[in-house]
Structure formats: C-alpha cells, structure tokens
Short mmCIF file of C-alpha atoms and ligand atoms in Angstrom, two decimals:
data_model
loop_
_atom_site.label_atom_id
_atom_site.label_comp_id
_atom_site.label_asym_id
_atom_site.label_seq_id
_atom_site.Cartn_x
_atom_site.Cartn_y
_atom_site.Cartn_z
CA MET B 1 0.00 0.00 0.00
CA ASN B 2 1.24 3.46 -0.88
CA HIS B 3 -0.89 5.48 1.53
CA PHE B 4 -1.37 3.32 4.61
CA ASP B 5 0.79 1.65 7.16
CA GLU B 6 -0.07 -1.91 8.23
CA SER B 7 -0.30 -0.64 11.81
CA GLU B 8 -3.38 1.43 10.92
CA PHE B 9 -5.43 -1.76 10.69
CA LYS B 10 -5.98 -3.46 14.00
CA CYS B 11 -8.76 -4.55 16.31
CA CYS B 12 -8.49 -4.55 20.11
CA ALA B 13 -6.34 -6.51 22.53
CA CYS B 14 -7.51 -9.65 20.65
CA GLY B 15 -4.59 -9.18 18.23
CA LEU B 16 -6.52 -9.21 14.96
CA ASP B 17 -4.72 -6.95 12.53
CA PHE B 18 -3.79 -6.09 8.96
CA GLU B 19 -3.32 -9.80 8.16
CA GLU B 20 -7.07 -10.37 8.54
CA MET B 21 -8.04 -7.60 6.11
CA ASP B 22 -9.17 -8.65 2.66
CA PRO B 23 -6.27 -7.93 0.24
CA ASP B 24 -8.55 -6.76 -2.60
CA PHE B 25 -10.32 -4.46 -0.19
CA LEU B 26 -7.01 -2.91 0.84
CA ARG B 27 -5.94 -2.45 -2.78
CA LYS B 28 -9.17 -0.63 -3.53
CA LEU B 29 -8.87 1.48 -0.39
CA ASP B 30 -5.34 2.53 -1.34
CA LEU B 31 -6.57 3.46 -4.82
CA ALA B 32 -9.47 5.43 -3.30
CA ARG B 33 -7.03 7.38 -1.15
CA GLU B 34 -5.01 8.17 -4.30
CA TYR B 35 -8.11 9.45 -6.13
CA ALA B 36 -9.40 11.41 -3.12
CA GLY B 37 -6.15 13.30 -2.58
CA VAL B 38 -6.92 13.87 1.12
CA PRO B 39 -5.81 11.89 4.22
CA PHE B 40 -7.86 8.89 5.34
CA LYS B 41 -7.64 8.41 9.11
CA ILE B 42 -8.81 4.85 9.84
CA ASN B 43 -11.01 4.73 12.98
CA SER B 44 -11.98 1.09 12.68
CA SER B 45 -11.22 -1.80 10.34
CA ILE B 46 -11.02 -5.50 11.21
CA ARG B 47 -13.12 -6.40 14.28
CA CYS B 48 -13.47 -9.49 16.40
CA LYS B 49 -17.01 -10.37 17.55
CA GLU B 50 -16.49 -8.84 20.98
CA HIS B 51 -15.08 -5.58 19.71
CA ASN B 52 -17.78 -5.37 17.06
CA LYS B 53 -20.42 -5.65 19.76
CA GLU B 54 -18.70 -2.93 21.82
CA ALA B 55 -18.50 -0.70 18.77
CA GLY B 56 -22.22 -1.13 18.16
CA GLY B 57 -21.71 -3.01 14.89
CA SER B 58 -24.42 -5.26 13.48
CA LYS B 59 -24.08 -9.04 13.78
CA THR B 60 -23.45 -9.25 10.05
CA SER B 61 -21.02 -6.31 9.99
CA SER B 62 -18.50 -6.37 7.15
CA HIS B 63 -15.91 -5.31 9.73
CA LEU B 64 -15.93 -8.95 10.92
CA GLU B 65 -14.80 -10.09 7.47
CA GLY B 66 -12.08 -7.47 6.99
CA LEU B 67 -14.21 -5.87 4.29
CA ALA B 68 -14.96 -2.51 5.90
CA VAL B 69 -13.37 0.60 7.33
CA ASP B 70 -14.60 3.64 9.22
CA ILE B 71 -12.75 6.80 8.22
CA ALA B 72 -12.70 9.83 10.51
CA CYS B 73 -14.48 12.75 8.87
CA THR B 74 -16.02 15.94 10.22
CA SER B 75 -15.65 18.30 7.28
CA SER B 76 -18.23 18.41 4.49
CA TYR B 77 -15.47 19.08 1.97
CA PHE B 78 -13.40 16.08 3.06
CA ARG B 79 -16.56 13.97 3.19
CA TYR B 80 -17.17 14.81 -0.46
CA LYS B 81 -13.57 14.11 -1.48
CA ILE B 82 -13.42 10.83 0.41
CA ILE B 83 -16.71 9.51 -0.95
CA LYS B 84 -15.75 10.59 -4.45
CA GLY B 85 -12.41 8.76 -4.20
CA LEU B 86 -14.08 5.66 -2.82
CA MET B 87 -16.66 5.67 -5.60
CA MET B 88 -13.97 6.07 -8.25
CA ALA B 89 -12.20 3.05 -6.78
CA GLY B 90 -15.39 0.98 -7.02
CA PHE B 91 -16.92 1.21 -3.55
CA ASN B 92 -20.70 1.36 -3.62
CA ARG B 93 -21.78 0.95 0.00
CA PHE B 94 -21.39 3.83 2.46
CA GLY B 95 -22.58 4.85 5.88
CA VAL B 96 -22.41 8.48 6.94
CA GLY B 97 -22.00 9.28 10.63
CA MET B 98 -21.58 12.66 12.29
CA ASP B 99 -17.80 12.23 12.53
CA PHE B 100 -16.98 9.25 10.35
CA LEU B 101 -17.67 7.52 7.07
CA HIS B 102 -18.14 3.78 6.78
CA ALA B 103 -17.22 2.05 3.52
CA ASP B 104 -17.40 -1.63 2.72
CA CYS B 105 -17.45 -3.84 -0.34
CA ASP B 106 -19.02 -7.03 0.85
CA PRO B 107 -20.01 -8.96 -2.30
CA ASP B 108 -22.91 -10.63 -0.46
CA LYS B 109 -24.64 -7.35 0.40
CA ALA B 110 -26.87 -4.96 -1.54
CA LYS B 111 -25.00 -2.45 -3.70
CA GLU B 112 -25.43 1.29 -4.34
CA LEU B 113 -26.46 2.41 -0.87
CA ILE B 114 -25.63 5.34 1.38
CA TRP B 115 -27.16 5.10 4.82
CA THR B 116 -26.92 7.31 7.90
CA TYR B 117 -26.38 6.55 11.59
ZN1 ZN F 1 -10.68 -7.54 18.85
#
C-alpha cells in the first residue's frame, strides 16, 4: 500500500490486525485514497465479535470479514472528497456518521447504498 501503514489496521487486545483484512479491499482502499487526494484516518477496520459488539456493529457487519473501514471525517469538503475517491475506486456501500464515514465492499450485500447513523 502506498498510503497506509499496516499498523493502521488493527482490532483490540484480541490481536486481529492487517493480516485479517481482505487484500482486494485494501488495494481498492489505497486506490481510493489516491483518487481522493486527502488523508484517510482509519477509525476502525477488522473487528473481532467482541469488539464489534462494543463498537455497536451489526451481527453481520462487514468489519468482521475485513471488508470494511470507518474513516474519521467531520468536514463536508473532506466527506465529499473521500466519498468521491471511494466511488472512483469501485466502492458502492457507504454509511455516513456525524464524525466518520463507513465504507465496505461485501459482495454478499446490496450495492449502491448510502445510509446514515
Ligand atoms: Zn478484537
């Protein structure tokens, strides 16, 4: 990856990390960062079941599969740039929170959605 360090992808004390992330997902994320041209601060990526529960994730969360990230975002301009970059890289599932963006590309889930929290 050109824009991320492996250490940016980790769960809790459980030890799950970068190794559990889907490689194609990471390639696309790196490409999205390139297109966006603004920093992506990863709030959450791979999650074990316990951490997912703590984080309020759904039981079928793509975080459990290493197919999702939450990116810190509080500016409307950065939100636009980040979503644009992600879309250009092929992401088509987004969640918009007050201070973060969720993006995943789980092939088993419905495409072309933007939800809110
Ligand atoms: Zn964990």
